Coordinates of C-alpha atoms and ligand atoms in Angstrom, one line a residue:
M17 CA 27.7 8.4 6.2
H18 CA 25.3 5.4 6.0
E19 CA 23.1 4.5 3.3
K20 CA 19.4 4.7 4.0
C21 CA 17.2 5.3 1.3
G22 CA 13.2 4.0 1.9
V23 CA 11.8 2.1 -1.2
V24 CA 8.2 0.5 -1.5
G25 CA 6.2 -1.2 -4.1
I26 CA 2.4 -1.8 -4.2
S27 CA -0.4 -4.1 -6.2
L28 CA -4.0 -3.6 -5.3
A29 CA -7.2 -5.3 -7.1
D30 CA -8.8 -2.9 -8.7
R31 CA -7.5 0.8 -6.2
A32 CA -5.3 3.7 -7.6
A33 CA -2.0 3.0 -6.2
A34 CA -0.8 6.2 -6.1
R35 CA -2.1 7.8 -3.2
P36 CA -0.7 4.5 -0.9
L37 CA 2.3 4.7 -2.3
Y38 CA 2.1 8.4 -1.3
Y39 CA 1.3 7.9 2.3
S40 CA 3.8 4.9 2.1
L41 CA 6.7 7.6 1.1
Y42 CA 5.8 9.5 3.7
A43 CA 6.1 6.7 6.5
L44 CA 9.6 6.3 5.2
Q45 CA 10.6 10.1 5.0
H46 CA 13.2 9.6 7.5
R47 CA 14.9 7.4 5.3
G48 CA 15.8 10.2 2.6
Q49 CA 15.0 13.6 2.1
E50 CA 16.7 14.7 -1.0
S51 CA 14.5 13.2 -3.3
A52 CA 11.1 11.6 -3.5
G53 CA 9.5 9.4 -6.4
I54 CA 6.9 7.0 -7.8
V55 CA 6.2 4.9 -10.7
T56 CA 2.9 3.3 -11.6
H57 CA 1.3 0.9 -14.3
D58 CA -2.2 1.3 -15.5
G59 CA -1.8 -2.4 -18.0
F60 CA -1.0 -0.1 -20.9
Q61 CA 1.3 2.8 -20.4
Q62 CA 4.1 3.4 -17.1
Y63 CA 3.8 6.8 -15.8
D64 CA 6.1 8.6 -13.2
H65 CA 6.5 11.6 -11.0
V66 CA 10.4 12.2 -9.9
E67 CA 11.6 15.1 -8.2
T68 CA 13.8 16.3 -5.5
G69 CA 12.3 17.4 -2.2
L70 CA 10.4 16.2 0.8
V71 CA 7.5 14.0 0.1
G72 CA 4.9 16.7 0.9
D73 CA 6.9 18.9 -1.6
V74 CA 7.2 16.3 -4.5
F75 CA 3.7 15.4 -5.1
A76 CA 0.5 17.8 -5.5
A77 CA -2.6 16.3 -5.7
E78 CA -2.6 16.4 -9.7
D79 CA 0.5 14.6 -9.8
L80 CA -1.0 11.7 -7.9
D81 CA -4.1 11.7 -10.2
D82 CA -1.9 11.3 -13.2
L83 CA -0.2 8.5 -11.8
R84 CA -2.7 6.0 -13.1
G85 CA -3.1 2.4 -12.5
S86 CA -3.3 -0.2 -9.6
V87 CA 0.1 -1.1 -9.1
G88 CA 3.7 0.9 -8.9
A89 CA 6.9 1.8 -7.0
G90 CA 7.9 4.7 -5.0
H91 CA 11.4 5.3 -3.7
V92 CA 13.3 8.3 -1.2
R93 CA 16.4 8.8 -1.5
Y94 CA 19.5 9.8 0.7
P95 CA 22.2 10.9 -1.3
T96 CA 24.5 7.8 -2.4
S97 CA 26.7 7.0 -4.9
G98 CA 26.1 9.5 -8.1
G99 CA 26.0 12.6 -6.3
V100 CA 23.3 14.7 -4.4
D101 CA 22.1 16.4 -7.6
A102 CA 18.8 15.5 -9.0
C103 CA 20.6 12.8 -11.7
C104 CA 19.9 10.0 -9.5
A105 CA 16.5 10.6 -8.2
Q106 CA 14.3 7.4 -8.3
P107 CA 12.5 5.3 -9.2
F108 CA 14.3 5.1 -12.4
S109 CA 12.2 4.2 -15.1
V110 CA 13.3 3.2 -18.9
S111 CA 11.2 1.5 -21.6
F112 CA 12.5 -0.9 -24.0
K113 CA 11.6 -3.8 -26.1
S114 CA 9.9 -6.1 -23.8
G115 CA 8.7 -3.5 -21.7
S116 CA 8.8 -0.8 -19.4
L117 CA 10.6 -1.2 -15.8
G118 CA 10.7 0.9 -12.8
L119 CA 13.5 0.7 -10.1
A120 CA 13.8 2.0 -6.5
H121 CA 16.7 0.7 -4.5
N122 CA 18.0 0.6 -1.3
G123 CA 21.7 -0.1 -0.9
N124 CA 24.6 0.3 -3.2
L125 CA 26.5 -2.2 -5.5
V126 CA 30.4 -2.5 -4.8
N127 CA 31.0 -3.9 -8.7
A128 CA 28.4 -1.3 -10.5
A129 CA 31.6 -0.2 -12.5
D130 CA 32.3 -3.4 -14.0
I131 CA 28.9 -3.8 -15.0
R132 CA 28.3 -0.6 -16.4
A133 CA 31.6 -1.2 -18.8
D134 CA 30.4 -4.5 -19.9
L135 CA 26.7 -3.2 -20.6
E136 CA 28.3 0.0 -22.8
E137 CA 30.5 -2.3 -24.4
R138 CA 27.3 -3.9 -25.7
G139 CA 26.2 -0.8 -26.9
H140 CA 23.8 0.5 -23.7
A141 CA 23.6 3.6 -23.2
F142 CA 23.6 5.9 -19.5
T143 CA 22.2 8.7 -18.8
T144 CA 22.9 9.1 -15.1
R145 CA 25.9 8.3 -13.1
G146 CA 24.2 6.1 -10.6
D147 CA 24.0 2.3 -10.0
T148 CA 20.4 2.1 -10.1
E149 CA 20.2 2.3 -13.9
V150 CA 23.2 -0.3 -14.1
I151 CA 20.9 -2.8 -12.5
A152 CA 17.9 -1.7 -14.5
H153 CA 19.5 -1.8 -17.7
D154 CA 21.1 -5.3 -16.7
L155 CA 17.8 -6.5 -16.1
A156 CA 16.2 -5.5 -19.5
H157 CA 18.8 -7.0 -21.4
N158 CA 18.7 -10.2 -19.7
L159 CA 14.5 -10.0 -19.7
L160 CA 15.2 -10.1 -23.8
E161 CA 16.9 -13.5 -24.1
S162 CA 14.4 -15.3 -20.7
D163 CA 11.3 -15.2 -18.4
L164 CA 11.2 -12.6 -15.6
V165 CA 12.5 -14.6 -12.7
R166 CA 15.3 -15.9 -14.7
A167 CA 16.3 -12.6 -15.9
V168 CA 15.8 -11.4 -12.5
K169 CA 18.3 -14.8 -11.4
R170 CA 21.0 -13.7 -14.0
T171 CA 21.1 -10.0 -12.8
M172 CA 21.5 -11.2 -9.2
S173 CA 24.5 -13.3 -10.4
R174 CA 26.2 -10.5 -11.6
I175 CA 25.5 -7.7 -9.2
H176 CA 27.5 -7.4 -5.7
G177 CA 26.8 -5.5 -2.9
S178 CA 23.9 -4.4 -1.1
Y179 CA 20.6 -3.9 -2.2
S180 CA 16.6 -4.2 -1.5
L181 CA 14.8 -3.1 -4.7
T182 CA 11.5 -2.8 -5.6
I183 CA 10.7 -3.0 -9.2
T184 CA 7.9 -2.8 -11.6
H185 CA 8.1 -4.6 -14.9
D186 CA 4.8 -3.4 -16.7
D187 CA 2.0 -4.3 -14.0
T188 CA 3.8 -6.9 -12.3
V189 CA 5.9 -5.5 -8.7
M190 CA 8.4 -7.5 -7.4
G191 CA 10.9 -7.2 -4.5
L192 CA 14.0 -8.4 -4.3
R193 CA 16.8 -8.6 -1.3
D194 CA 20.4 -9.2 -2.0
P195 CA 21.7 -12.4 -1.3
Q196 CA 23.1 -11.2 2.2
G197 CA 20.1 -9.4 3.1
N198 CA 22.1 -5.8 4.1
R199 CA 19.1 -3.6 3.9
P200 CA 15.7 -4.8 5.4
L201 CA 12.7 -5.6 3.2
C202 CA 9.0 -6.6 4.5
I203 CA 5.9 -7.7 3.0
G204 CA 2.5 -6.4 4.3
D205 CA -1.0 -7.5 3.3
L206 CA -3.3 -4.8 2.5
G207 CA -6.7 -6.8 2.0
D208 CA -7.3 -6.2 -1.8
G209 CA -3.8 -5.9 -2.3
Y210 CA -0.1 -6.1 -0.9
V211 CA 3.0 -4.0 -0.2
L212 CA 6.9 -4.5 0.0
A213 CA 8.5 -1.8 2.1
S214 CA 11.7 -0.9 3.7
E215 CA 10.2 -0.7 6.9
S216 CA 6.7 -2.4 8.5
A217 CA 6.0 1.5 10.1
A218 CA 4.8 1.8 6.1
V219 CA 2.8 -1.3 6.2
D220 CA 1.0 0.1 9.6
T221 CA 0.4 3.7 7.8
L222 CA -1.9 1.4 5.0
D223 CA -3.7 0.0 7.7
G224 CA -2.2 -3.6 6.6
E225 CA -1.2 -6.7 8.1
L226 CA 2.8 -7.3 8.4
I227 CA 3.2 -10.5 6.7
R228 CA 7.0 -11.5 7.1
E229 CA 10.9 -10.0 5.8
V230 CA 11.5 -10.5 2.6
R231 CA 14.3 -13.0 3.0
P232 CA 18.0 -12.3 1.8
G233 CA 18.4 -13.7 -1.7
E234 CA 14.6 -14.0 -2.4
L235 CA 12.3 -12.4 -5.2
V236 CA 9.2 -12.0 -4.2
V237 CA 6.6 -11.3 -7.6
L238 CA 3.0 -9.5 -6.2
E239 CA 0.0 -10.7 -8.3
E240 CA -1.0 -8.1 -11.1
D241 CA -4.8 -8.6 -9.6
G242 CA -3.5 -7.9 -6.0
S243 CA -4.4 -11.3 -5.1
G244 CA -1.4 -12.6 -3.6
F245 CA 2.3 -13.3 -4.1
D246 CA 5.2 -15.7 -5.7
S247 CA 8.5 -16.3 -3.7
Y248 CA 11.5 -17.4 -5.5
Q249 CA 14.8 -18.2 -3.0
L250 CA 17.4 -17.1 -5.9
A251 CA 20.4 -17.5 -3.9
S252 CA 21.0 -18.8 -0.4
P253 CA 24.4 -18.0 1.0
P254 CA 25.8 -19.5 4.7
Q255 CA 25.6 -16.2 6.2
S256 CA 23.6 -12.9 6.1
A257 CA 24.9 -9.5 6.8
N258 CA 22.5 -7.5 8.0
C259 CA 23.0 -3.9 9.0
F260 CA 23.2 -3.6 12.7
F261 CA 22.6 0.1 12.1
E262 CA 19.5 0.2 11.0
Y263 CA 18.3 -1.1 14.7
V264 CA 20.6 1.3 16.2
Y265 CA 19.4 4.6 14.1
F266 CA 18.0 4.4 10.9
A267 CA 15.1 2.8 11.3
R268 CA 11.8 4.0 12.8
P269 CA 11.4 2.7 16.6
D270 CA 8.2 1.8 15.7
S271 CA 8.8 -0.3 12.7
V272 CA 9.2 -4.3 13.4
I273 CA 12.8 -6.0 11.5
D274 CA 13.1 -9.5 12.0
E275 CA 10.4 -9.7 14.5
E276 CA 12.0 -7.2 16.8
L277 CA 10.2 -4.3 17.7
V278 CA 12.9 -1.3 17.1
Y279 CA 12.4 0.7 19.9
D280 CA 12.6 -2.4 22.2
V281 CA 15.9 -3.5 21.0
R282 CA 16.9 -0.3 21.5
R283 CA 15.9 0.1 25.1
E284 CA 17.4 -3.0 25.6
L285 CA 20.8 -1.5 23.6
G286 CA 20.1 1.3 26.9
H287 CA 20.1 -1.6 29.9
R288 CA 23.6 -3.2 28.4
L289 CA 24.9 0.4 28.0
W290 CA 24.3 0.4 31.8
K291 CA 25.4 -3.0 32.5
E292 CA 28.5 -2.1 30.7
N293 CA 29.5 0.9 31.8
P294 CA 27.3 2.5 35.0
V295 CA 28.3 5.5 35.7
E296 CA 26.5 7.4 38.9
T297 CA 24.3 10.8 37.9
D298 CA 21.6 13.0 39.0
V299 CA 20.2 13.0 36.0
V300 CA 20.3 10.5 32.4
M301 CA 19.1 12.8 29.3
P302 CA 18.7 11.4 25.7
V303 CA 19.9 13.4 22.3
P304 CA 16.3 14.0 21.1
D305 CA 15.0 12.0 19.0
S306 CA 17.9 9.7 18.4
G307 CA 19.3 8.6 21.9
R308 CA 15.6 8.7 23.8
A309 CA 14.9 4.8 23.6
F310 CA 18.5 4.0 24.7
A311 CA 18.3 6.8 27.1
T312 CA 15.3 5.2 28.7
G313 CA 16.4 1.9 28.8
Y314 CA 19.8 3.0 30.4
A315 CA 17.6 5.0 33.2
E316 CA 15.6 1.8 33.9
A317 CA 18.6 -0.1 34.1
A318 CA 20.3 2.1 36.7
N319 CA 17.1 2.6 38.9
E320 CA 16.9 -1.1 38.7
G321 CA 20.3 -1.7 39.7
R322 CA 19.8 0.7 42.6
E323 CA 17.0 -1.2 44.0
N324 CA 19.3 -4.3 43.8
A325 CA 22.3 -3.3 45.3
E326 CA 21.7 -3.5 49.1
N327 CA 24.7 -1.2 50.4
S328 CA 24.8 1.8 47.6
A329 CA 21.1 3.1 47.6
E330 CA 20.0 4.2 51.2
E331 CA 16.2 3.9 51.9
G332 CA 14.0 6.3 50.2
E333 CA 17.0 7.6 47.9
P334 CA 15.3 9.0 44.8
N335 CA 15.6 7.4 41.6
V336 CA 18.3 8.5 38.9
E337 CA 15.9 11.2 37.1
F338 CA 15.2 10.6 33.5
A339 CA 15.1 14.0 31.8
E340 CA 14.2 15.6 28.4
G341 CA 16.4 18.4 28.9
L342 CA 17.2 19.0 25.4
M343 CA 14.7 20.6 23.4
K344 CA 14.8 20.4 19.7
N345 CA 14.1 22.8 17.2
R346 CA 12.0 20.7 14.6
Y347 CA 12.3 22.8 11.8
V348 CA 15.8 22.7 11.3
G349 CA 17.1 20.1 8.9
R350 CA 19.4 17.0 9.5
T351 CA 22.7 18.2 10.9
F352 CA 24.3 15.9 8.1
I353 CA 22.8 18.0 5.0
M354 CA 24.6 20.9 5.6
P355 CA 27.9 20.8 3.3
S356 CA 30.5 22.1 5.5
Q357 CA 31.6 21.2 9.1
D358 CA 31.1 25.3 10.2
E359 CA 28.0 24.8 9.1
R360 CA 27.4 21.8 10.6
E361 CA 28.7 23.2 13.9
R362 CA 26.1 25.9 13.8
A363 CA 23.3 23.6 13.0
V364 CA 23.4 21.9 16.4
R365 CA 23.3 24.8 18.6
L366 CA 20.2 25.8 16.3
K367 CA 18.5 22.8 17.1
L368 CA 19.3 22.0 20.5
N369 CA 18.6 24.2 23.2
P370 CA 19.1 22.7 27.1
I371 CA 16.3 23.4 29.8
K372 CA 18.9 25.1 32.7
S373 CA 16.9 24.2 35.3
T374 CA 17.2 20.4 34.9
V375 CA 21.2 20.7 34.3
V376 CA 22.8 23.3 36.8
G377 CA 24.9 21.9 39.5
R378 CA 24.1 18.2 38.7
S379 CA 25.7 15.7 37.5
V380 CA 24.0 14.9 33.6
T381 CA 24.6 11.3 31.6
L382 CA 24.1 12.3 28.0
I383 CA 23.0 9.7 26.0
D384 CA 23.0 9.2 21.8
D385 CA 23.0 6.3 19.9
S386 CA 26.4 6.7 18.0
I387 CA 29.0 9.3 17.4
V388 CA 30.0 9.4 14.0
R389 CA 32.1 12.9 13.1
G390 CA 31.6 13.8 16.8
T391 CA 30.3 17.1 15.8
T392 CA 26.8 16.3 18.0
S393 CA 28.4 15.3 21.2
T394 CA 31.2 17.9 21.4
Q395 CA 28.9 20.8 20.8
L396 CA 25.9 19.0 23.5
V397 CA 28.9 18.2 26.2
E398 CA 29.9 22.1 25.8
L399 CA 26.4 23.6 25.6
L400 CA 25.4 21.4 29.1
Q401 CA 28.6 22.7 30.6
D402 CA 27.6 26.4 29.2
A403 CA 24.3 25.6 31.1
G404 CA 25.6 24.7 34.4
A405 CA 25.9 21.4 34.3
E406 CA 28.7 19.8 36.9
E407 CA 29.5 16.8 35.2
V408 CA 28.7 15.5 31.7
H409 CA 29.1 12.0 31.1
V410 CA 28.5 10.6 27.5
R411 CA 27.2 7.1 26.8
I412 CA 26.8 5.9 23.3
G413 CA 24.3 3.1 22.3
A414 CA 27.1 2.2 19.3
P415 CA 30.6 0.6 19.1
P416 CA 32.9 3.6 17.7
I417 CA 32.4 4.1 14.2
V418 CA 35.9 3.8 12.8
A419 CA 35.7 2.9 9.0
P420 CA 33.0 4.1 6.2
C421 CA 30.3 2.7 4.9
Y422 CA 30.6 1.4 1.7
M423 CA 26.8 0.7 1.0
G424 CA 26.4 4.3 0.8
I425 CA 28.1 7.9 0.9
D426 CA 30.5 9.7 1.8
M427 CA 33.4 6.7 0.4
A428 CA 36.4 8.9 1.8
S429 CA 35.0 9.7 5.2
R430 CA 38.0 7.9 7.4
E431 CA 39.4 11.0 7.7
E432 CA 36.2 12.8 9.4
L433 CA 35.2 9.7 11.5
I434 CA 36.4 10.7 15.2
A435 CA 37.0 7.3 16.5
S436 CA 38.8 6.2 13.2
D437 CA 42.3 7.0 14.7
R438 CA 41.6 7.8 18.3
T439 CA 41.1 5.7 21.3
T440 CA 38.0 6.1 23.5
E441 CA 40.0 7.9 25.7
E442 CA 41.5 9.9 23.6
V443 CA 37.6 10.9 21.8
R444 CA 36.5 11.6 25.3
D445 CA 39.0 14.6 25.7
V446 CA 38.0 15.9 22.1
L447 CA 34.9 15.8 23.6
E448 CA 36.1 17.5 27.2
A449 CA 33.5 14.7 28.4
D450 CA 34.3 13.6 32.2
S451 CA 33.6 10.4 30.5
L452 CA 32.8 8.3 27.7
A453 CA 31.9 5.0 26.8
Y454 CA 30.5 3.0 23.9
L455 CA 28.5 -0.2 23.5
S456 CA 30.5 -3.4 23.1
I457 CA 29.7 -5.2 19.9
D458 CA 28.7 -8.3 21.5
A459 CA 26.0 -6.2 23.4
I460 CA 24.6 -5.6 20.0
A461 CA 25.0 -9.4 18.3
E462 CA 23.5 -10.8 21.9
T463 CA 20.6 -8.2 22.1
L464 CA 19.9 -9.0 18.6
D465 CA 20.2 -12.7 19.2
R466 CA 22.3 -12.8 16.1
E467 CA 25.6 -14.5 15.3
R468 CA 28.5 -11.5 14.6
A469 CA 28.7 -13.4 11.5
D470 CA 25.3 -12.8 10.4
L471 CA 25.6 -9.2 10.6
C472 CA 27.5 -6.2 8.7
L473 CA 29.8 -4.6 11.1
G474 CA 32.0 -2.8 8.2
C475 CA 31.4 0.8 9.9
V476 CA 32.8 -0.9 13.7
T477 CA 35.6 -3.5 12.5
G478 CA 36.7 -2.2 9.4
K479 CA 35.9 -5.3 7.9
Y480 CA 33.2 -5.7 5.2
P481 CA 30.7 -8.8 4.3
Y482 CA 31.4 -7.5 0.4
D483 CA 34.6 -7.9 -1.9
I484 CA 35.1 -4.1 -1.7
D485 CA 38.3 -2.6 -3.7
G486 CA 41.4 -1.7 -1.4
E487 CA 39.4 -3.0 1.9
E488 CA 38.8 -6.5 3.7
S489 CA 36.4 -8.9 4.2
D490 CA 35.3 -10.7 7.1
R491 CA 34.0 -13.7 5.4
E492 CA 34.6 -15.3 2.1
V493 CA 32.9 -13.5 -0.6
E494 CA 34.0 -13.1 -3.9
R495 CA 33.0 -10.4 -6.7
P496 CA 31.3 -12.2 -9.7
L497 CA 33.1 -11.4 -12.9
V498 CA 31.7 -9.7 -15.7
G499 CA 32.1 -8.9 -19.0
D500 CA 35.9 -8.7 -20.3
S501 CA 37.2 -9.8 -17.0
A502 CA 34.8 -12.9 -17.2
V503 CA 35.5 -13.7 -20.6
E504 CA 39.5 -13.6 -19.7
A505 CA 39.0 -15.4 -16.4
A506 CA 37.2 -18.2 -18.4
G507 CA 40.2 -17.7 -21.2
N508 CA 42.8 -18.2 -18.1
A509 CA 41.0 -21.3 -17.2
D510 CA 41.3 -23.0 -20.4
D511 CA 45.1 -22.2 -20.8
Ligands
5GP10 P1 28.3 13.4 14.5 O1 27.6 14.7 14.6 O2 29.2 12.3 15.6 O3 29.0 13.0 13.4 O4 26.9 12.6 14.0 C1 26.3 11.6 15.4 C2 25.1 11.9 15.0 O5 24.2 11.8 14.0 C3 23.9 11.2 16.0 O6 23.0 12.1 16.5 C4 23.2 10.3 15.2 O7 22.0 9.9 15.7 C5 23.1 10.5 14.0 N1 23.5 9.8 12.8 C6 24.4 8.9 12.9 N2 24.8 8.1 11.5 C7 24.0 9.0 10.9 C8 23.8 8.7 9.3 O8 24.4 8.1 8.6 N3 23.1 9.7 9.0 C9 22.2 10.9 9.3 N4 21.8 12.1 9.2 N5 22.9 10.7 11.2 C10 23.3 10.0 11.5
MG11 MG1 21.0 12.1 16.5

């Protein structure tokens, strides 16, 4: 339901970039399993290899050998705009008068159609339905008229929406983050070069050193010889719109975003979850793997609570047990990839099996990061009840998801979201759980030490940090006018 591709860009002194790019994509595989691709440049020519499938299946050793040059960009794709077919696999590459471009995009533009119409008017022909090609053509167009930095700035002033991009322009590698910094992007030092990646786990995989986040609105240009990078702050809006869901679900727990280890954030959110909605039970159990850090934190806080409470806990009373009572079949794909609801339901049973002895006759608190459609939780409550649990309480490390994410797929999914038209009590009733509680938005903002106004909370408030047709914004944002509408507006201003 949310958007979460992975991007990487690498520039090295005199090593081939293909293998480091390949390893980084492995590190980012959780961000997209639909397709994978790499584009490189050897100073003369651009090379690319892009296919549907997992990283390990897409590239053979010979493919990596054929990707020549010490610079390049890579992408793993989770289906977003453009559909699930091979049409929109990335990086998107194109060669034109002033050189070749390769673009890897994490995010989603909300005005791609406007820009596409404008460019088509000027003779650009498009080969895919995706919005990344729109950025590529716009940039190609601007590069005919100005230098690299100015061309990027121009494109930036026309596109509206979320984007973390890694771009190759011949043998120059760049990273660009949208002015509100919706999706993550960081810079790492590799000793003999630099890497730009969606998550720091990719930097770790290359045995590099995380330097910092690319700032919202910042363009980072890596030196061709791997000796350094230049920074250009191309836009500085008053607010940012970081996706809180990166911390809750998307990012690897071992990644660091904005100097916070994601695992620690989730554990702290687990503490909050206990503090906001404690329930006395025998055993705290995570939904693997997404609920693990939350459940660890929840159990920690529960046991701390017992130690501190003078009357409730008797001397020597055992701690609340933390148990991995649901075993995962790791060969089953993500339930979301299954197309029909029926298949999704079957997939949950295929994926998770309870250890009966930990649940029989006991009160269980089941912890997960989020409820989207409600499929996972409904199935697991039933699974635990069937296995003999006496009570099943559900605690969720995110607020109710009430609205779609326009930074990604499933545009028309409001009806599918279990909480979009139900109270928490009504959701509990559907789940047939003994109790249900979500985490508050404030707990998330406080844990991240952010103002609510600097987060993208669209999926939990229904108000978005971008100007989206038919939706409300939670701030002053204006979609740039492009093409005819820009000309019209200028014309009207003259009247
Ligand atoms: P549900 O079964 O309620 O539809 O989805 C909730 C489960 O899906 C949770 O276990 C959560 O970890 C996971 N989840 C939440 N958001 C997303 C998403 O955008 N994509 C995928 N693949 N899984 C998600
Ligand atoms: Mg999950």
